[in-house]
Amino acid sequence: MNIEPISCVDLHCHSTVSDGVLSPEAVAQRAAAHGVNIWSLTDHDEVSGQKIARETATSLGMQYLGGVEISVTWANQTVHVVGLGIDENNPVLVEGLRTTRAGRADRAKRISDNLARLGMPGAYEGVLPFARNPELISRTHFARYLVQAGYCPDVQTVFDRYLSDEGPAHEPMQWAKLASALSWIHGAGGVAVIAHPGRYHYTPTQFGALFSEFKDLGGQGIEVVTGSHSPHQYHEYAQIARDYGFLASCGSDFHSPSESRHDLGSLPALPADLVPAWKSLL
Ligand code: AMP
Ligand code: MN
Ligand code: MN
Ligand code: MN
């Protein structure tokens, strides 16, 4: 009898290289301690944590997939596209991510100006110690600063009051084009996956257009089980995966032991009939 080992898969999480609070090594250790055996670190627009993540993962007996979460603008909204199985040394990918990150510092100054107008001065200086990677100041870092400064009780409240996409301090960005992000991922040997589709505020028609365009561009996967989805949404996006013939992915989107709704390795398995996005990459 051929018994397959039970897999615990987590292919979406963040370290201090983007807006997580743990170093890549510490995220790897936490993933392994939580029983994860197929893992990917997917920092926002940045691959500089990949080498140490892979080395630590391998030394702890996990199978590792190179990962990144690319910020994309599609129909005037931000969509996140995860690249799995990428070669992080691919020069076109590295350069594409560098251009995607450019502009974050200026945007941070504009967010700080907005917060000052709302009665919270000095946020740009305040946020800098929270952003361990100076090229990657994110809204999450502002949220942590505003909690520490006593303006809000927790990170979620900051987003709800000020920093969500509709919030009064938010500054929209023109991120990468969908076609560019997919070409970088594919050029680096990876599989592209639409991250947490349940978080986007598109109309049903727009969702259909997004999925079709993504597929036409060679996009293969969609996150079904993610820390950003409710159990109802697991079923909803499992059906989308079936309808469009997408591979299915899963990941906690872990950022911090105290902030994240779901810890590493804590999510249920994918529905058994779906084709896992990592199958062809191991
Ligand atoms: P940025 O790339 O700077 O726009 O920041 C995006 C990050 O902010 C996401 O990856 C999440 O970690 C966090 N974020 C965005 N929207 C929300 C929200 N409504 N609630 C909590 N966190 C959020
Ligand atoms: Mn994030
Ligand atoms: Mn995301
Ligand atoms: Mn994420």
PDB file of C-alpha atoms and ligand atoms in Angstrom:
ATOM      1  CA  MET A   1       0.000   0.000   0.000  1.00  0.00           C
ATOM      2  CA  ASN A   2       1.308   3.444  -0.932  1.00  0.00           C
ATOM      3  CA  ILE A   3       0.628   5.832   1.945  1.00  0.00           C
ATOM      4  CA  GLU A   4       1.357   9.491   1.226  1.00  0.00           C
ATOM      5  CA  PRO A   5       2.682  11.450   4.190  1.00  0.00           C
ATOM      6  CA  ILE A   6       0.233  14.006   5.560  1.00  0.00           C
ATOM      7  CA  SER A   7       1.196  17.452   4.270  1.00  0.00           C
ATOM      8  CA  CYS A   8       0.771  20.662   6.139  1.00  0.00           C
ATOM      9  CA  VAL A   9       1.155  23.435   3.600  1.00  0.00           C
ATOM     10  CA  ASP A  10       1.490  27.183   4.165  1.00  0.00           C
ATOM     11  CA  LEU A  11       2.360  29.204   1.057  1.00  0.00           C
ATOM     12  CA  HIS A  12       1.638  32.767   2.128  1.00  0.00           C
ATOM     13  CA  CYS A  13       3.262  34.670   4.996  1.00  0.00           C
ATOM     14  CA  HIS A  14       5.427  37.684   5.759  1.00  0.00           C
ATOM     15  CA  SER A  15       8.681  38.537   7.526  1.00  0.00           C
ATOM     16  CA  THR A  16      10.501  41.740   8.496  1.00  0.00           C
ATOM     17  CA  VAL A  17      11.626  41.927   4.858  1.00  0.00           C
ATOM     18  CA  SER A  18       8.113  43.328   4.257  1.00  0.00           C
ATOM     19  CA  ASP A  19       5.403  43.924   6.858  1.00  0.00           C
ATOM     20  CA  GLY A  20       5.790  40.899   9.130  1.00  0.00           C
ATOM     21  CA  VAL A  21       7.271  41.259  12.614  1.00  0.00           C
ATOM     22  CA  LEU A  22       9.487  38.135  12.669  1.00  0.00           C
ATOM     23  CA  SER A  23      12.738  37.654  10.759  1.00  0.00           C
ATOM     24  CA  PRO A  24      12.695  35.146   7.877  1.00  0.00           C
ATOM     25  CA  GLU A  25      14.531  32.644  10.124  1.00  0.00           C
ATOM     26  CA  ALA A  26      12.004  33.093  12.918  1.00  0.00           C
ATOM     27  CA  VAL A  27       9.067  32.648  10.513  1.00  0.00           C
ATOM     28  CA  ALA A  28      10.698  29.441   9.225  1.00  0.00           C
ATOM     29  CA  GLN A  29      11.157  28.174  12.774  1.00  0.00           C
ATOM     30  CA  ARG A  30       7.575  29.003  13.695  1.00  0.00           C
ATOM     31  CA  ALA A  31       6.260  27.286  10.544  1.00  0.00           C
ATOM     32  CA  ALA A  32       8.260  24.132  11.335  1.00  0.00           C
ATOM     33  CA  ALA A  33       7.165  24.210  14.991  1.00  0.00           C
ATOM     34  CA  HIS A  34       3.552  24.372  13.799  1.00  0.00           C
ATOM     35  CA  GLY A  35       4.010  21.255  11.676  1.00  0.00           C
ATOM     36  CA  VAL A  36       4.315  22.922   8.267  1.00  0.00           C
ATOM     37  CA  ASN A  37       6.292  20.742   5.859  1.00  0.00           C
ATOM     38  CA  ILE A  38       5.743  22.594   2.573  1.00  0.00           C
ATOM     39  CA  TRP A  39       6.416  26.280   3.044  1.00  0.00           C
ATOM     40  CA  SER A  40       6.924  29.550   1.174  1.00  0.00           C
ATOM     41  CA  LEU A  41       7.780  33.006   2.494  1.00  0.00           C
ATOM     42  CA  THR A  42       5.929  35.533   0.322  1.00  0.00           C
ATOM     43  CA  ASP A  43       7.029  39.016   1.285  1.00  0.00           C
ATOM     44  CA  HIS A  44       5.440  41.988  -0.474  1.00  0.00           C
ATOM     45  CA  ASP A  45       7.367  43.086  -3.594  1.00  0.00           C
ATOM     46  CA  GLU A  46      10.672  41.832  -2.200  1.00  0.00           C
ATOM     47  CA  VAL A  47      12.759  38.644  -2.432  1.00  0.00           C
ATOM     48  CA  SER A  48      15.745  39.526  -0.244  1.00  0.00           C
ATOM     49  CA  GLY A  49      14.556  37.127   2.483  1.00  0.00           C
ATOM     50  CA  GLN A  50      14.394  34.112   0.193  1.00  0.00           C
ATOM     51  CA  LYS A  51      17.917  32.753   0.593  1.00  0.00           C
ATOM     52  CA  ILE A  52      17.832  32.594   4.385  1.00  0.00           C
ATOM     53  CA  ALA A  53      14.217  31.375   4.354  1.00  0.00           C
ATOM     54  CA  ARG A  54      15.155  28.506   2.044  1.00  0.00           C
ATOM     55  CA  GLU A  55      18.288  27.605   4.015  1.00  0.00           C
ATOM     56  CA  THR A  56      16.462  27.647   7.341  1.00  0.00           C
ATOM     57  CA  ALA A  57      13.491  25.723   5.962  1.00  0.00           C
ATOM     58  CA  THR A  58      15.714  23.048   4.461  1.00  0.00           C
ATOM     59  CA  SER A  59      17.730  22.679   7.668  1.00  0.00           C
ATOM     60  CA  LEU A  60      14.436  22.164   9.551  1.00  0.00           C
ATOM     61  CA  GLY A  61      13.281  19.466   7.110  1.00  0.00           C
ATOM     62  CA  MET A  62      10.641  21.492   5.271  1.00  0.00           C
ATOM     63  CA  GLN A  63      10.268  21.568   1.507  1.00  0.00           C
ATOM     64  CA  TYR A  64      10.679  25.158   0.348  1.00  0.00           C
ATOM     65  CA  LEU A  65       9.201  27.081  -2.585  1.00  0.00           C
ATOM     66  CA  GLY A  66      10.602  30.483  -3.518  1.00  0.00           C
ATOM     67  CA  GLY A  67       7.838  33.047  -3.007  1.00  0.00           C
ATOM     68  CA  VAL A  68       6.765  36.653  -3.423  1.00  0.00           C
ATOM     69  CA  GLU A  69       3.500  38.620  -3.194  1.00  0.00           C
ATOM     70  CA  ILE A  70       3.408  41.282  -5.906  1.00  0.00           C
ATOM     71  CA  SER A  71       1.247  44.416  -5.625  1.00  0.00           C
ATOM     72  CA  VAL A  72      -0.729  44.913  -8.848  1.00  0.00           C
ATOM     73  CA  THR A  73      -3.213  47.583  -9.900  1.00  0.00           C
ATOM     74  CA  TRP A  74      -6.093  46.235 -11.938  1.00  0.00           C
ATOM     75  CA  ALA A  75      -9.219  48.318 -12.711  1.00  0.00           C
ATOM     76  CA  ASN A  76      -8.121  50.957 -10.208  1.00  0.00           C
ATOM     77  CA  GLN A  77      -7.905  48.518  -7.299  1.00  0.00           C
ATOM     78  CA  THR A  78      -4.990  46.675  -5.749  1.00  0.00           C
ATOM     79  CA  VAL A  79      -4.767  42.950  -6.436  1.00  0.00           C
ATOM     80  CA  HIS A  80      -2.042  40.819  -4.865  1.00  0.00           C
ATOM     81  CA  VAL A  81      -0.472  38.114  -7.007  1.00  0.00           C
ATOM     82  CA  VAL A  82       1.620  35.456  -5.292  1.00  0.00           C
ATOM     83  CA  GLY A  83       4.467  33.892  -7.243  1.00  0.00           C
ATOM     84  CA  LEU A  84       5.398  30.379  -6.100  1.00  0.00           C
ATOM     85  CA  GLY A  85       8.423  28.345  -7.120  1.00  0.00           C
ATOM     86  CA  ILE A  86      10.252  31.428  -8.350  1.00  0.00           C
ATOM     87  CA  ASP A  87      14.001  31.767  -8.760  1.00  0.00           C
ATOM     88  CA  GLU A  88      14.606  34.841  -6.601  1.00  0.00           C
ATOM     89  CA  ASN A  89      17.836  35.579  -8.455  1.00  0.00           C
ATOM     90  CA  ASN A  90      16.090  36.127 -11.772  1.00  0.00           C
ATOM     91  CA  PRO A  91      17.273  39.625 -12.791  1.00  0.00           C
ATOM     92  CA  VAL A  92      14.054  40.674 -14.559  1.00  0.00           C
ATOM     93  CA  LEU A  93      11.998  39.715 -11.485  1.00  0.00           C
ATOM     94  CA  VAL A  94      14.403  41.504  -9.146  1.00  0.00           C
ATOM     95  CA  GLU A  95      14.300  44.670 -11.268  1.00  0.00           C
ATOM     96  CA  GLY A  96      10.515  44.526 -11.646  1.00  0.00           C
ATOM     97  CA  LEU A  97      10.103  44.285  -7.876  1.00  0.00           C
ATOM     98  CA  ARG A  98      12.515  47.183  -7.382  1.00  0.00           C
ATOM     99  CA  THR A  99      10.402  49.409  -9.629  1.00  0.00           C
ATOM    100  CA  THR A 100       7.253  48.223  -7.847  1.00  0.00           C
ATOM    101  CA  ARG A 101       8.725  49.247  -4.474  1.00  0.00           C
ATOM    102  CA  ALA A 102       9.873  52.636  -5.758  1.00  0.00           C
ATOM    103  CA  GLY A 103       7.439  55.310  -4.696  1.00  0.00           C
ATOM    104  CA  ARG A 104       6.645  53.734  -1.335  1.00  0.00           C
ATOM    105  CA  ALA A 105       8.764  56.298   0.529  1.00  0.00           C
ATOM    106  CA  ASP A 106       6.986  59.254  -1.121  1.00  0.00           C
ATOM    107  CA  ARG A 107       3.658  57.615  -0.533  1.00  0.00           C
ATOM    108  CA  ALA A 108       4.592  57.198   3.141  1.00  0.00           C
ATOM    109  CA  LYS A 109       5.171  60.962   3.350  1.00  0.00           C
ATOM    110  CA  ARG A 110       1.745  61.601   1.816  1.00  0.00           C
ATOM    111  CA  ILE A 111       0.103  59.170   4.262  1.00  0.00           C
ATOM    112  CA  SER A 112       1.909  60.983   7.064  1.00  0.00           C
ATOM    113  CA  ASP A 113       0.569  64.333   5.783  1.00  0.00           C
ATOM    114  CA  ASN A 114      -2.946  62.896   5.733  1.00  0.00           C
ATOM    115  CA  LEU A 115      -2.560  61.629   9.300  1.00  0.00           C
ATOM    116  CA  ALA A 116      -1.263  65.050  10.405  1.00  0.00           C
ATOM    117  CA  ARG A 117      -4.385  66.676   8.951  1.00  0.00           C
ATOM    118  CA  LEU A 118      -6.417  64.150  10.969  1.00  0.00           C
ATOM    119  CA  GLY A 119      -4.637  65.251  14.156  1.00  0.00           C
ATOM    120  CA  MET A 120      -1.794  62.710  14.271  1.00  0.00           C
ATOM    121  CA  PRO A 121       1.454  64.580  13.481  1.00  0.00           C
ATOM    122  CA  GLY A 122       4.925  63.134  12.996  1.00  0.00           C
ATOM    123  CA  ALA A 123       3.898  59.759  11.611  1.00  0.00           C
ATOM    124  CA  TYR A 124       6.623  59.617   8.928  1.00  0.00           C
ATOM    125  CA  GLU A 125       9.404  59.871  11.516  1.00  0.00           C
ATOM    126  CA  GLY A 126       7.431  57.584  13.818  1.00  0.00           C
ATOM    127  CA  VAL A 127       6.968  54.839  11.237  1.00  0.00           C
ATOM    128  CA  LEU A 128      10.618  54.507  10.213  1.00  0.00           C
ATOM    129  CA  PRO A 129      11.738  52.329  13.164  1.00  0.00           C
ATOM    130  CA  PHE A 130       8.835  49.954  12.404  1.00  0.00           C
ATOM    131  CA  ALA A 131       9.924  49.426   8.797  1.00  0.00           C
ATOM    132  CA  ARG A 132      12.991  47.227   9.049  1.00  0.00           C
ATOM    133  CA  ASN A 133      13.379  47.352   5.279  1.00  0.00           C
ATOM    134  CA  PRO A 134      13.533  51.065   4.383  1.00  0.00           C
ATOM    135  CA  GLU A 135      12.442  50.279   0.808  1.00  0.00           C
ATOM    136  CA  LEU A 136       9.265  48.746   2.084  1.00  0.00           C
ATOM    137  CA  ILE A 137       7.212  51.060   4.256  1.00  0.00           C
ATOM    138  CA  SER A 138       3.693  49.639   4.248  1.00  0.00           C
ATOM    139  CA  ARG A 139       0.374  50.656   5.730  1.00  0.00           C
ATOM    140  CA  THR A 140       0.857  47.918   8.309  1.00  0.00           C
ATOM    141  CA  HIS A 141       3.902  49.752   9.674  1.00  0.00           C
ATOM    142  CA  PHE A 142       1.847  52.935  10.038  1.00  0.00           C
ATOM    143  CA  ALA A 143      -0.834  50.941  11.820  1.00  0.00           C
ATOM    144  CA  ARG A 144       1.707  49.583  14.317  1.00  0.00           C
ATOM    145  CA  TYR A 145       3.118  53.056  14.906  1.00  0.00           C
ATOM    146  CA  LEU A 146      -0.348  54.552  15.522  1.00  0.00           C
ATOM    147  CA  VAL A 147      -1.114  51.795  18.043  1.00  0.00           C
ATOM    148  CA  GLN A 148       2.163  52.417  19.844  1.00  0.00           C
ATOM    149  CA  ALA A 149       1.514  56.171  19.840  1.00  0.00           C
ATOM    150  CA  GLY A 150      -1.820  55.514  21.541  1.00  0.00           C
ATOM    151  CA  TYR A 151      -4.148  56.678  18.759  1.00  0.00           C
ATOM    152  CA  CYS A 152      -5.852  53.304  18.319  1.00  0.00           C
ATOM    153  CA  PRO A 153      -6.134  50.162  20.461  1.00  0.00           C
ATOM    154  CA  ASP A 154      -5.008  47.731  17.751  1.00  0.00           C
ATOM    155  CA  VAL A 155      -3.877  47.430  14.141  1.00  0.00           C
ATOM    156  CA  GLN A 156      -7.288  46.404  12.831  1.00  0.00           C
ATOM    157  CA  THR A 157      -8.863  49.531  14.321  1.00  0.00           C
ATOM    158  CA  VAL A 158      -6.294  51.708  12.517  1.00  0.00           C
ATOM    159  CA  PHE A 159      -7.284  50.138   9.197  1.00  0.00           C
ATOM    160  CA  ASP A 160     -10.983  50.424   9.986  1.00  0.00           C
ATOM    161  CA  ARG A 161     -10.695  54.117  10.920  1.00  0.00           C
ATOM    162  CA  TYR A 162      -7.923  55.490   8.711  1.00  0.00           C
ATOM    163  CA  LEU A 163      -5.949  53.204   6.419  1.00  0.00           C
ATOM    164  CA  SER A 164      -8.282  50.817   4.591  1.00  0.00           C
ATOM    165  CA  ASP A 165      -8.553  51.380   0.827  1.00  0.00           C
ATOM    166  CA  GLU A 166     -11.519  53.683   1.521  1.00  0.00           C
ATOM    167  CA  GLY A 167      -9.991  55.257   4.636  1.00  0.00           C
ATOM    168  CA  PRO A 168      -9.279  59.003   5.016  1.00  0.00           C
ATOM    169  CA  ALA A 169      -5.478  58.599   5.283  1.00  0.00           C
ATOM    170  CA  HIS A 170      -5.058  56.080   2.461  1.00  0.00           C
ATOM    171  CA  GLU A 171      -2.967  57.065  -0.560  1.00  0.00           C
ATOM    172  CA  PRO A 172      -3.677  54.955  -3.629  1.00  0.00           C
ATOM    173  CA  MET A 173      -0.718  53.706  -5.675  1.00  0.00           C
ATOM    174  CA  GLN A 174      -0.174  52.631  -9.252  1.00  0.00           C
ATOM    175  CA  TRP A 175       1.401  49.245  -8.603  1.00  0.00           C
ATOM    176  CA  ALA A 176       2.643  46.815 -11.265  1.00  0.00           C
ATOM    177  CA  LYS A 177       0.484  45.897 -14.249  1.00  0.00           C
ATOM    178  CA  LEU A 178      -1.041  42.429 -14.093  1.00  0.00           C
ATOM    179  CA  ALA A 179       0.715  41.427 -17.316  1.00  0.00           C
ATOM    180  CA  SER A 180       4.080  42.616 -15.954  1.00  0.00           C
ATOM    181  CA  ALA A 181       3.729  40.764 -12.642  1.00  0.00           C
ATOM    182  CA  LEU A 182       2.808  37.559 -14.446  1.00  0.00           C
ATOM    183  CA  SER A 183       5.672  37.892 -16.922  1.00  0.00           C
ATOM    184  CA  TRP A 184       8.165  38.369 -14.049  1.00  0.00           C
ATOM    185  CA  ILE A 185       6.809  35.329 -12.184  1.00  0.00           C
ATOM    186  CA  HIS A 186       6.748  33.145 -15.289  1.00  0.00           C
ATOM    187  CA  GLY A 187      10.193  34.330 -16.386  1.00  0.00           C
ATOM    188  CA  ALA A 188      11.504  33.278 -12.971  1.00  0.00           C
ATOM    189  CA  GLY A 189      10.025  29.794 -13.398  1.00  0.00           C
ATOM    190  CA  GLY A 190       7.110  30.289 -11.021  1.00  0.00           C
ATOM    191  CA  VAL A 191       3.378  29.753 -10.895  1.00  0.00           C
ATOM    192  CA  ALA A 192       1.193  32.869 -10.464  1.00  0.00           C
ATOM    193  CA  VAL A 193      -1.639  32.725  -7.949  1.00  0.00           C
ATOM    194  CA  ILE A 194      -4.329  35.364  -7.265  1.00  0.00           C
ATOM    195  CA  ALA A 195      -4.048  36.071  -3.526  1.00  0.00           C
ATOM    196  CA  HIS A 196      -7.114  36.257  -1.235  1.00  0.00           C
ATOM    197  CA  PRO A 197      -9.698  37.013  -3.976  1.00  0.00           C
ATOM    198  CA  GLY A 198     -12.376  37.404  -1.328  1.00  0.00           C
ATOM    199  CA  ARG A 199     -10.808  40.684  -0.220  1.00  0.00           C
ATOM    200  CA  TYR A 200     -11.346  42.605  -3.439  1.00  0.00           C
ATOM    201  CA  HIS A 201     -14.300  44.915  -4.013  1.00  0.00           C
ATOM    202  CA  TYR A 202     -14.976  44.148  -7.667  1.00  0.00           C
ATOM    203  CA  THR A 203     -18.392  43.635  -9.228  1.00  0.00           C
ATOM    204  CA  PRO A 204     -19.193  40.078 -10.402  1.00  0.00           C
ATOM    205  CA  THR A 205     -18.537  41.231 -13.982  1.00  0.00           C
ATOM    206  CA  GLN A 206     -15.154  42.665 -13.008  1.00  0.00           C
ATOM    207  CA  PHE A 207     -14.234  39.474 -11.141  1.00  0.00           C
ATOM    208  CA  GLY A 208     -15.050  37.472 -14.256  1.00  0.00           C
ATOM    209  CA  ALA A 209     -12.895  39.801 -16.357  1.00  0.00           C
ATOM    210  CA  LEU A 210     -10.026  39.599 -13.853  1.00  0.00           C
ATOM    211  CA  PHE A 211     -10.059  35.796 -13.769  1.00  0.00           C
ATOM    212  CA  SER A 212     -10.305  35.557 -17.568  1.00  0.00           C
ATOM    213  CA  GLU A 213      -7.497  38.060 -18.190  1.00  0.00           C
ATOM    214  CA  PHE A 214      -5.321  36.364 -15.560  1.00  0.00           C
ATOM    215  CA  LYS A 215      -5.882  33.003 -17.257  1.00  0.00           C
ATOM    216  CA  ASP A 216      -5.234  34.449 -20.725  1.00  0.00           C
ATOM    217  CA  LEU A 217      -1.908  35.809 -19.418  1.00  0.00           C
ATOM    218  CA  GLY A 218      -0.919  32.312 -18.281  1.00  0.00           C
ATOM    219  CA  GLY A 219      -1.963  32.729 -14.641  1.00  0.00           C
ATOM    220  CA  GLN A 220      -2.640  29.306 -13.172  1.00  0.00           C
ATOM    221  CA  GLY A 221      -3.674  29.525  -9.547  1.00  0.00           C
ATOM    222  CA  ILE A 222      -5.988  31.061  -6.984  1.00  0.00           C
ATOM    223  CA  GLU A 223      -5.915  31.073  -3.205  1.00  0.00           C
ATOM    224  CA  VAL A 224      -8.871  29.122  -1.893  1.00  0.00           C
ATOM    225  CA  VAL A 225      -8.020  28.545   1.765  1.00  0.00           C
ATOM    226  CA  THR A 226      -6.393  31.688   3.177  1.00  0.00           C
ATOM    227  CA  GLY A 227      -6.401  33.524   6.469  1.00  0.00           C
ATOM    228  CA  SER A 228      -8.303  36.300   4.682  1.00  0.00           C
ATOM    229  CA  HIS A 229     -11.268  34.076   3.749  1.00  0.00           C
ATOM    230  CA  SER A 230     -14.228  32.951   5.788  1.00  0.00           C
ATOM    231  CA  PRO A 231     -15.127  29.234   5.591  1.00  0.00           C
ATOM    232  CA  HIS A 232     -17.977  30.238   3.272  1.00  0.00           C
ATOM    233  CA  GLN A 233     -15.394  31.851   0.968  1.00  0.00           C
ATOM    234  CA  TYR A 234     -13.322  28.629   0.938  1.00  0.00           C
ATOM    235  CA  HIS A 235     -16.294  27.025  -0.831  1.00  0.00           C
ATOM    236  CA  GLU A 236     -16.946  30.027  -3.055  1.00  0.00           C
ATOM    237  CA  TYR A 237     -13.371  30.153  -4.393  1.00  0.00           C
ATOM    238  CA  ALA A 238     -13.055  26.377  -4.587  1.00  0.00           C
ATOM    239  CA  GLN A 239     -15.897  26.597  -7.093  1.00  0.00           C
ATOM    240  CA  ILE A 240     -14.114  29.405  -8.981  1.00  0.00           C
ATOM    241  CA  ALA A 241     -11.025  27.171  -9.166  1.00  0.00           C
ATOM    242  CA  ARG A 242     -13.161  24.387 -10.649  1.00  0.00           C
ATOM    243  CA  ASP A 243     -14.972  26.727 -13.058  1.00  0.00           C
ATOM    244  CA  TYR A 244     -11.790  28.316 -14.426  1.00  0.00           C
ATOM    245  CA  GLY A 245      -9.554  25.251 -14.144  1.00  0.00           C
ATOM    246  CA  PHE A 246      -7.247  27.049 -11.694  1.00  0.00           C
ATOM    247  CA  LEU A 247      -4.757  25.348  -9.415  1.00  0.00           C
ATOM    248  CA  ALA A 248      -5.594  25.934  -5.745  1.00  0.00           C
ATOM    249  CA  SER A 249      -3.306  27.390  -3.097  1.00  0.00           C
ATOM    250  CA  CYS A 250      -3.482  27.918   0.632  1.00  0.00           C
ATOM    251  CA  GLY A 251      -1.680  30.066   3.168  1.00  0.00           C
ATOM    252  CA  SER A 252      -2.228  31.783   6.479  1.00  0.00           C
ATOM    253  CA  ASP A 253      -1.034  35.282   5.397  1.00  0.00           C
ATOM    254  CA  PHE A 254       0.671  35.307   8.794  1.00  0.00           C
ATOM    255  CA  HIS A 255       2.252  38.661   9.744  1.00  0.00           C
ATOM    256  CA  SER A 256       2.607  38.607  13.532  1.00  0.00           C
ATOM    257  CA  PRO A 257       1.826  36.365  16.509  1.00  0.00           C
ATOM    258  CA  SER A 258      -0.331  39.101  18.031  1.00  0.00           C
ATOM    259  CA  GLU A 259      -2.031  40.525  14.935  1.00  0.00           C
ATOM    260  CA  SER A 260      -2.749  37.633  12.625  1.00  0.00           C
ATOM    261  CA  ARG A 261      -6.117  35.938  12.699  1.00  0.00           C
ATOM    262  CA  HIS A 262      -4.507  32.651  11.653  1.00  0.00           C
ATOM    263  CA  ASP A 263      -1.134  31.329  12.675  1.00  0.00           C
ATOM    264  CA  LEU A 264       1.241  29.442  10.409  1.00  0.00           C
ATOM    265  CA  GLY A 265       0.012  25.981   9.534  1.00  0.00           C
ATOM    266  CA  SER A 266      -3.372  26.449  11.204  1.00  0.00           C
ATOM    267  CA  LEU A 267      -5.735  26.414   8.224  1.00  0.00           C
ATOM    268  CA  PRO A 268      -7.824  23.451   7.023  1.00  0.00           C
ATOM    269  CA  ALA A 269      -6.730  21.403   4.007  1.00  0.00           C
ATOM    270  CA  LEU A 270      -7.916  22.241   0.495  1.00  0.00           C
ATOM    271  CA  PRO A 271     -10.961  20.393  -0.833  1.00  0.00           C
ATOM    272  CA  ALA A 272      -9.623  17.056  -2.063  1.00  0.00           C
ATOM    273  CA  ASP A 273     -10.789  17.403  -5.677  1.00  0.00           C
ATOM    274  CA  LEU A 274      -8.776  20.582  -6.344  1.00  0.00           C
ATOM    275  CA  VAL A 275      -5.306  20.422  -7.906  1.00  0.00           C
ATOM    276  CA  PRO A 276      -2.769  21.923  -5.455  1.00  0.00           C
ATOM    277  CA  ALA A 277      -0.637  24.750  -6.843  1.00  0.00           C
ATOM    278  CA  TRP A 278       2.532  23.256  -5.336  1.00  0.00           C
ATOM    279  CA  LYS A 279       2.150  19.786  -6.894  1.00  0.00           C
ATOM    280  CA  SER A 280       4.168  20.542 -10.035  1.00  0.00           C
ATOM    281  CA  LEU A 281       6.751  22.649  -8.175  1.00  0.00           C
ATOM    282  CA  LEU A 282       8.218  20.180  -5.667  1.00  0.00           C
TER     283      LEU A 282
HETATM  284  P1  AMP B   1       0.448  48.364   1.431  1.00  0.00           P
HETATM  285  O1  AMP B   1       1.136  47.363   0.546  1.00  0.00           O
HETATM  286  O2  AMP B   1       1.374  49.342   2.061  1.00  0.00           O
HETATM  287  O3  AMP B   1      -0.730  49.035   0.759  1.00  0.00           O
HETATM  288  O4  AMP B   1      -0.139  47.566   2.660  1.00  0.00           O
HETATM  289  C1  AMP B   1      -0.933  46.439   2.435  1.00  0.00           C
HETATM  290  C2  AMP B   1      -0.942  45.591   3.703  1.00  0.00           C
HETATM  291  O5  AMP B   1      -1.757  46.214   4.691  1.00  0.00           O
HETATM  292  C3  AMP B   1      -1.596  44.249   3.459  1.00  0.00           C
HETATM  293  O6  AMP B   1      -0.663  43.309   3.017  1.00  0.00           O
HETATM  294  C4  AMP B   1      -2.095  43.885   4.829  1.00  0.00           C
HETATM  295  O7  AMP B   1      -1.019  43.366   5.590  1.00  0.00           O
HETATM  296  C5  AMP B   1      -2.501  45.216   5.388  1.00  0.00           C
HETATM  297  N1  AMP B   1      -3.914  45.558   5.181  1.00  0.00           N
HETATM  298  C6  AMP B   1      -4.482  46.111   4.094  1.00  0.00           C
HETATM  299  N2  AMP B   1      -5.799  46.323   4.279  1.00  0.00           N
HETATM  300  C7  AMP B   1      -6.078  45.889   5.513  1.00  0.00           C
HETATM  301  C8  AMP B   1      -7.259  45.838   6.310  1.00  0.00           C
HETATM  302  N3  AMP B   1      -8.447  46.310   5.851  1.00  0.00           N
HETATM  303  N4  AMP B   1      -7.167  45.313   7.541  1.00  0.00           N
HETATM  304  C9  AMP B   1      -5.971  44.860   8.018  1.00  0.00           C
HETATM  305  N5  AMP B   1      -4.827  44.885   7.326  1.00  0.00           N
HETATM  306  C10 AMP B   1      -4.877  45.391   6.097  1.00  0.00           C
HETATM  307 MN    MN B   2       0.871  42.612   4.452  1.00  0.00          MN
HETATM  308 MN    MN B   3      -2.087  40.430   0.341  1.00  0.00          MN
HETATM  309 MN    MN B   4       0.111  38.717   2.274  1.00  0.00          MN
END
